[in-house]
Short mmCIF file of C-alpha atoms in Angstrom, two decimals:
data_model
loop_
_atom_site.label_atom_id
_atom_site.label_comp_id
_atom_site.label_asym_id
_atom_site.label_seq_id
_atom_site.Cartn_x
_atom_site.Cartn_y
_atom_site.Cartn_z
CA GLY A 1 6.99 -12.11 -23.59
CA ALA A 2 7.32 -8.93 -21.59
CA VAL A 3 10.78 -8.06 -20.35
CA VAL A 4 11.61 -6.49 -17.03
CA SER A 5 15.13 -5.45 -16.14
CA GLN A 6 16.72 -4.65 -12.82
CA HIS A 7 19.88 -2.74 -12.13
CA PRO A 8 22.24 -3.44 -10.56
CA SER A 9 22.15 -7.21 -10.50
CA ARG A 10 24.48 -7.30 -7.54
CA VAL A 11 25.65 -4.64 -5.12
CA ILE A 12 27.92 -4.59 -2.11
CA CYS A 13 27.85 -1.55 0.12
CA LYS A 14 29.03 -0.38 3.49
CA SER A 15 26.71 -0.17 6.44
CA GLY A 16 25.05 3.23 6.64
CA THR A 17 25.02 3.98 2.96
CA SER A 18 21.98 4.07 0.71
CA VAL A 19 21.46 1.86 -2.29
CA LYS A 20 19.12 2.47 -5.21
CA ILE A 21 17.73 -0.38 -7.30
CA GLU A 22 16.03 0.30 -10.60
CA CYS A 23 13.25 -1.75 -12.17
CA ARG A 24 12.32 -1.12 -15.77
CA SER A 25 9.66 -2.60 -18.02
CA LEU A 26 11.37 -2.64 -21.40
CA ASP A 27 8.61 -3.34 -23.84
CA PHE A 28 5.38 -2.45 -22.12
CA GLN A 29 3.91 0.17 -19.86
CA ALA A 30 3.57 -1.03 -16.30
CA THR A 31 0.77 0.63 -14.41
CA THR A 32 1.78 -1.27 -11.32
CA MET A 33 5.11 -2.53 -10.08
CA PHE A 34 5.81 -4.69 -7.08
CA TRP A 35 8.84 -5.07 -4.88
CA TYR A 36 9.61 -8.35 -3.19
CA ARG A 37 12.27 -9.52 -0.82
CA GLN A 38 13.52 -13.07 -0.71
CA PHE A 39 15.71 -14.56 1.99
CA PRO A 40 17.86 -17.60 1.19
CA LYS A 41 15.77 -20.70 0.64
CA LYS A 42 12.62 -18.78 1.47
CA SER A 43 9.58 -17.65 -0.39
CA LEU A 44 8.94 -14.22 -1.82
CA MET A 45 7.72 -11.59 0.57
CA LEU A 46 5.81 -8.70 -0.97
CA MET A 47 7.18 -5.43 0.35
CA ALA A 48 5.16 -2.84 -1.50
CA THR A 49 2.94 -2.06 -4.44
CA SER A 50 3.88 0.89 -6.59
CA ASN A 51 1.51 2.68 -8.93
CA GLU A 52 2.78 5.23 -11.39
CA GLY A 53 2.39 8.75 -10.10
CA SER A 54 1.19 7.85 -6.65
CA LYS A 55 2.63 6.83 -3.33
CA ALA A 56 3.55 3.22 -2.84
CA THR A 57 1.45 0.99 -0.64
CA TYR A 58 3.58 -0.90 1.86
CA GLU A 59 2.80 -4.27 3.35
CA GLN A 60 2.49 -4.59 7.08
CA GLY A 61 5.81 -4.61 8.83
CA VAL A 62 7.74 -2.95 6.00
CA GLU A 63 9.32 0.37 6.98
CA LYS A 64 8.42 2.93 4.36
CA ASP A 65 11.13 5.32 5.53
CA LYS A 66 13.67 2.55 5.20
CA PHE A 67 12.60 1.34 1.78
CA LEU A 68 11.78 4.34 -0.38
CA ILE A 69 9.88 3.55 -3.55
CA ASN A 70 9.40 5.89 -6.47
CA HIS A 71 7.38 5.10 -9.58
CA ALA A 72 8.02 8.13 -11.72
CA SER A 73 6.97 6.74 -15.07
CA LEU A 74 5.12 3.82 -16.57
CA THR A 75 8.38 2.04 -17.23
CA LEU A 76 10.50 2.77 -14.18
CA SER A 77 10.26 2.16 -10.47
CA THR A 78 13.09 2.55 -7.98
CA LEU A 79 13.67 1.09 -4.55
CA THR A 80 16.12 2.89 -2.31
CA VAL A 81 17.36 1.11 0.77
CA THR A 82 18.30 3.96 3.07
CA SER A 83 21.03 3.70 5.69
CA ALA A 84 21.50 0.05 4.86
CA HIS A 85 22.54 -2.40 7.54
CA PRO A 86 23.70 -6.01 7.32
CA GLU A 87 20.19 -7.26 8.09
CA ASP A 88 19.01 -5.59 4.88
CA SER A 89 21.16 -7.97 2.88
CA SER A 90 18.81 -9.95 0.71
CA PHE A 91 17.62 -10.69 -2.80
CA TYR A 92 15.28 -7.98 -4.00
CA ILE A 93 12.96 -8.74 -6.89
CA CYS A 94 10.65 -6.43 -8.76
CA SER A 95 7.76 -7.29 -10.99
CA ALA A 96 5.72 -5.23 -13.40
CA SER A 97 2.13 -5.53 -14.43
CA SER A 98 -0.05 -3.88 -17.04
CA GLY A 99 -3.20 -5.62 -15.89
CA LEU A 100 -4.55 -7.70 -13.07
CA GLU A 101 -3.81 -11.14 -14.33
CA THR A 102 -0.11 -11.34 -14.94
CA GLN A 103 3.10 -9.98 -13.55
CA TYR A 104 6.53 -10.17 -15.12
CA PHE A 105 9.51 -10.50 -12.87
CA GLY A 106 12.86 -8.81 -13.08
CA PRO A 107 16.04 -10.85 -12.64
CA GLY A 108 16.54 -9.66 -9.08
CA THR A 109 19.23 -7.71 -7.24
CA ARG A 110 21.48 -9.28 -4.64
CA LEU A 111 22.34 -6.77 -1.94
CA LEU A 112 25.13 -7.40 0.52
CA VAL A 113 25.67 -4.86 3.25
CA LEU A 114 28.99 -5.11 5.03
CA ALA B 1 -7.31 -15.24 4.23
CA GLN B 2 -5.46 -17.00 1.49
CA LYS B 3 -2.90 -19.69 1.98
CA VAL B 4 -0.77 -21.78 -0.34
CA THR B 5 0.92 -24.92 0.93
CA GLN B 6 3.71 -26.69 -0.85
CA ALA B 7 4.33 -29.55 1.51
CA GLN B 8 7.36 -30.87 -0.34
CA THR B 9 10.34 -28.78 0.67
CA GLU B 10 12.86 -30.67 -1.42
CA ILE B 11 12.60 -33.37 -4.04
CA SER B 12 15.45 -35.22 -5.67
CA VAL B 13 15.02 -37.40 -8.73
CA VAL B 14 17.20 -38.99 -11.34
CA GLU B 15 17.05 -37.71 -14.86
CA LYS B 16 14.19 -39.09 -16.97
CA GLU B 17 12.03 -39.78 -13.95
CA ASP B 18 8.61 -38.17 -13.72
CA VAL B 19 8.03 -35.89 -10.75
CA THR B 20 4.94 -34.22 -9.33
CA LEU B 21 5.06 -31.08 -7.25
CA ASP B 22 2.09 -30.62 -4.97
CA CYS B 23 0.22 -27.39 -4.29
CA VAL B 24 -2.77 -27.04 -2.01
CA TYR B 25 -4.48 -23.73 -1.52
CA GLU B 26 -7.08 -22.09 0.68
CA THR B 27 -9.30 -19.20 -0.30
CA ARG B 28 -12.78 -17.97 0.41
CA ASP B 29 -13.10 -16.47 -3.04
CA THR B 30 -15.04 -18.21 -5.76
CA THR B 31 -13.01 -16.56 -8.47
CA TYR B 32 -9.24 -16.65 -8.30
CA TYR B 33 -6.07 -17.35 -10.25
CA LEU B 34 -3.44 -19.97 -9.63
CA PHE B 35 0.14 -19.69 -10.84
CA TRP B 36 3.29 -21.72 -11.06
CA TYR B 37 6.70 -20.08 -11.31
CA LYS B 38 10.17 -21.53 -11.74
CA GLN B 39 13.21 -19.98 -10.08
CA PRO B 40 16.46 -21.45 -11.42
CA PRO B 41 19.75 -20.94 -9.58
CA SER B 42 20.23 -17.64 -11.42
CA GLY B 43 17.35 -16.25 -9.36
CA GLU B 44 15.04 -14.91 -12.03
CA LEU B 45 11.48 -16.09 -11.67
CA VAL B 46 9.98 -17.60 -14.78
CA PHE B 47 6.23 -17.65 -15.28
CA LEU B 48 4.97 -21.14 -16.17
CA ILE B 49 1.20 -21.05 -16.07
CA ARG B 50 -1.85 -19.12 -14.93
CA ARG B 51 -5.14 -20.90 -14.35
CA ASN B 52 -8.53 -19.34 -13.78
CA SER B 53 -10.60 -20.96 -11.07
CA PHE B 54 -13.42 -21.63 -13.51
CA ASP B 55 -11.23 -23.67 -15.81
CA GLU B 56 -10.58 -27.10 -14.40
CA GLN B 57 -9.24 -28.59 -17.56
CA ASN B 58 -5.83 -30.12 -17.18
CA GLU B 59 -3.15 -28.51 -19.25
CA ILE B 60 -0.12 -29.94 -20.95
CA SER B 61 2.79 -28.00 -22.34
CA GLY B 62 5.57 -30.19 -23.58
CA ARG B 63 6.94 -32.12 -20.63
CA TYR B 64 4.92 -30.03 -18.19
CA SER B 65 1.39 -30.76 -17.12
CA TRP B 66 -0.90 -29.35 -14.49
CA ASN B 67 -3.77 -30.99 -12.67
CA PHE B 68 -6.27 -28.56 -11.18
CA GLN B 69 -8.90 -30.05 -8.87
CA LYS B 70 -11.20 -27.64 -7.07
CA SER B 71 -12.72 -30.48 -5.04
CA THR B 72 -9.41 -30.95 -3.25
CA SER B 73 -8.16 -27.36 -3.69
CA SER B 74 -5.07 -28.61 -5.41
CA PHE B 75 -3.07 -27.48 -8.40
CA ASN B 76 -0.32 -30.01 -8.90
CA PHE B 77 2.49 -29.75 -11.40
CA THR B 78 4.08 -32.75 -13.12
CA ILE B 79 7.30 -32.81 -15.06
CA THR B 80 7.61 -35.82 -17.32
CA ALA B 81 11.01 -37.25 -18.19
CA SER B 82 12.81 -34.75 -15.99
CA GLN B 83 16.06 -33.17 -17.09
CA VAL B 84 18.94 -31.64 -15.20
CA VAL B 85 17.87 -28.20 -16.44
CA ASP B 86 14.61 -28.64 -14.56
CA SER B 87 16.53 -28.25 -11.30
CA ALA B 88 15.11 -25.15 -9.67
CA VAL B 89 12.80 -23.90 -6.97
CA TYR B 90 9.18 -24.02 -8.02
CA PHE B 91 6.58 -21.72 -6.49
CA CYS B 92 2.84 -22.06 -6.55
CA ALA B 93 0.84 -18.86 -6.03
CA LEU B 94 -2.76 -17.72 -5.65
CA SER B 95 -4.39 -14.37 -6.29
CA GLU B 96 -7.92 -13.06 -6.03
CA ALA B 97 -9.53 -12.39 -9.38
CA ASP B 98 -10.08 -8.71 -8.70
CA THR B 99 -6.61 -8.22 -7.30
CA ASN B 100 -3.43 -7.73 -9.23
CA ALA B 101 -1.40 -10.88 -9.67
CA GLY B 102 1.44 -9.06 -7.97
CA LYS B 103 -0.39 -9.38 -4.67
CA SER B 104 -0.40 -13.15 -4.95
CA THR B 105 0.12 -15.36 -1.98
CA PHE B 106 3.12 -17.56 -2.63
CA GLY B 107 3.83 -21.00 -1.27
CA ASP B 108 7.18 -21.66 0.34
CA GLY B 109 8.47 -23.35 -2.77
CA THR B 110 9.72 -26.81 -3.62
CA THR B 111 13.37 -27.28 -4.48
CA LEU B 112 13.70 -29.83 -7.24
CA THR B 113 17.06 -31.42 -7.91
CA VAL B 114 17.39 -33.57 -10.99
CA LYS B 115 20.52 -35.67 -10.95
CA PRO B 116 22.14 -36.98 -14.13
#
């Protein structure tokens, strides 16, 4: 099956700093990548859709200036949480897709903002 | 608007018991996809199955089986002879056929605990 990696798997940062999370499709080209956020014991919330070479499409209520997404190549998308605050602490999950029907999830990144 | 309801928040069973996880969905589309994912304690979501709305055949994969019934808008998941390793959160999801699976609507998940 297709493999998607995320880095880092866990990050702790101070309030006010920015954190970058990478999502890579290792063995296929992902025309579309998705970023989700998951609170403890909650479902996945889609944050944004990222297409290679174009601007990300953000879901309603997601601050695009807060969560910067870059999809520079068919195998890499990055999510940068700018000026992170404790309320940004969460589990961030990416997924990658080469077609409409299936998405492959990364292992997730646990962010803790102190 | 689409909606996926997983009414069972938590289920606890003893190893070797069979368990069924319910999923009820709402959509106005005639063509759509249904998914089940497993999220173990490690956090990584594991794809289990994708079902096209035109295919109502039940599917079995080892100890897993799925019952898709359009008449009741349900896509239930049964684990036979459960094992401790089955303990996880299970998500049901729905996507429109002409929309990327990544824009699926997820249910709130069912936490399954299998005790030895």
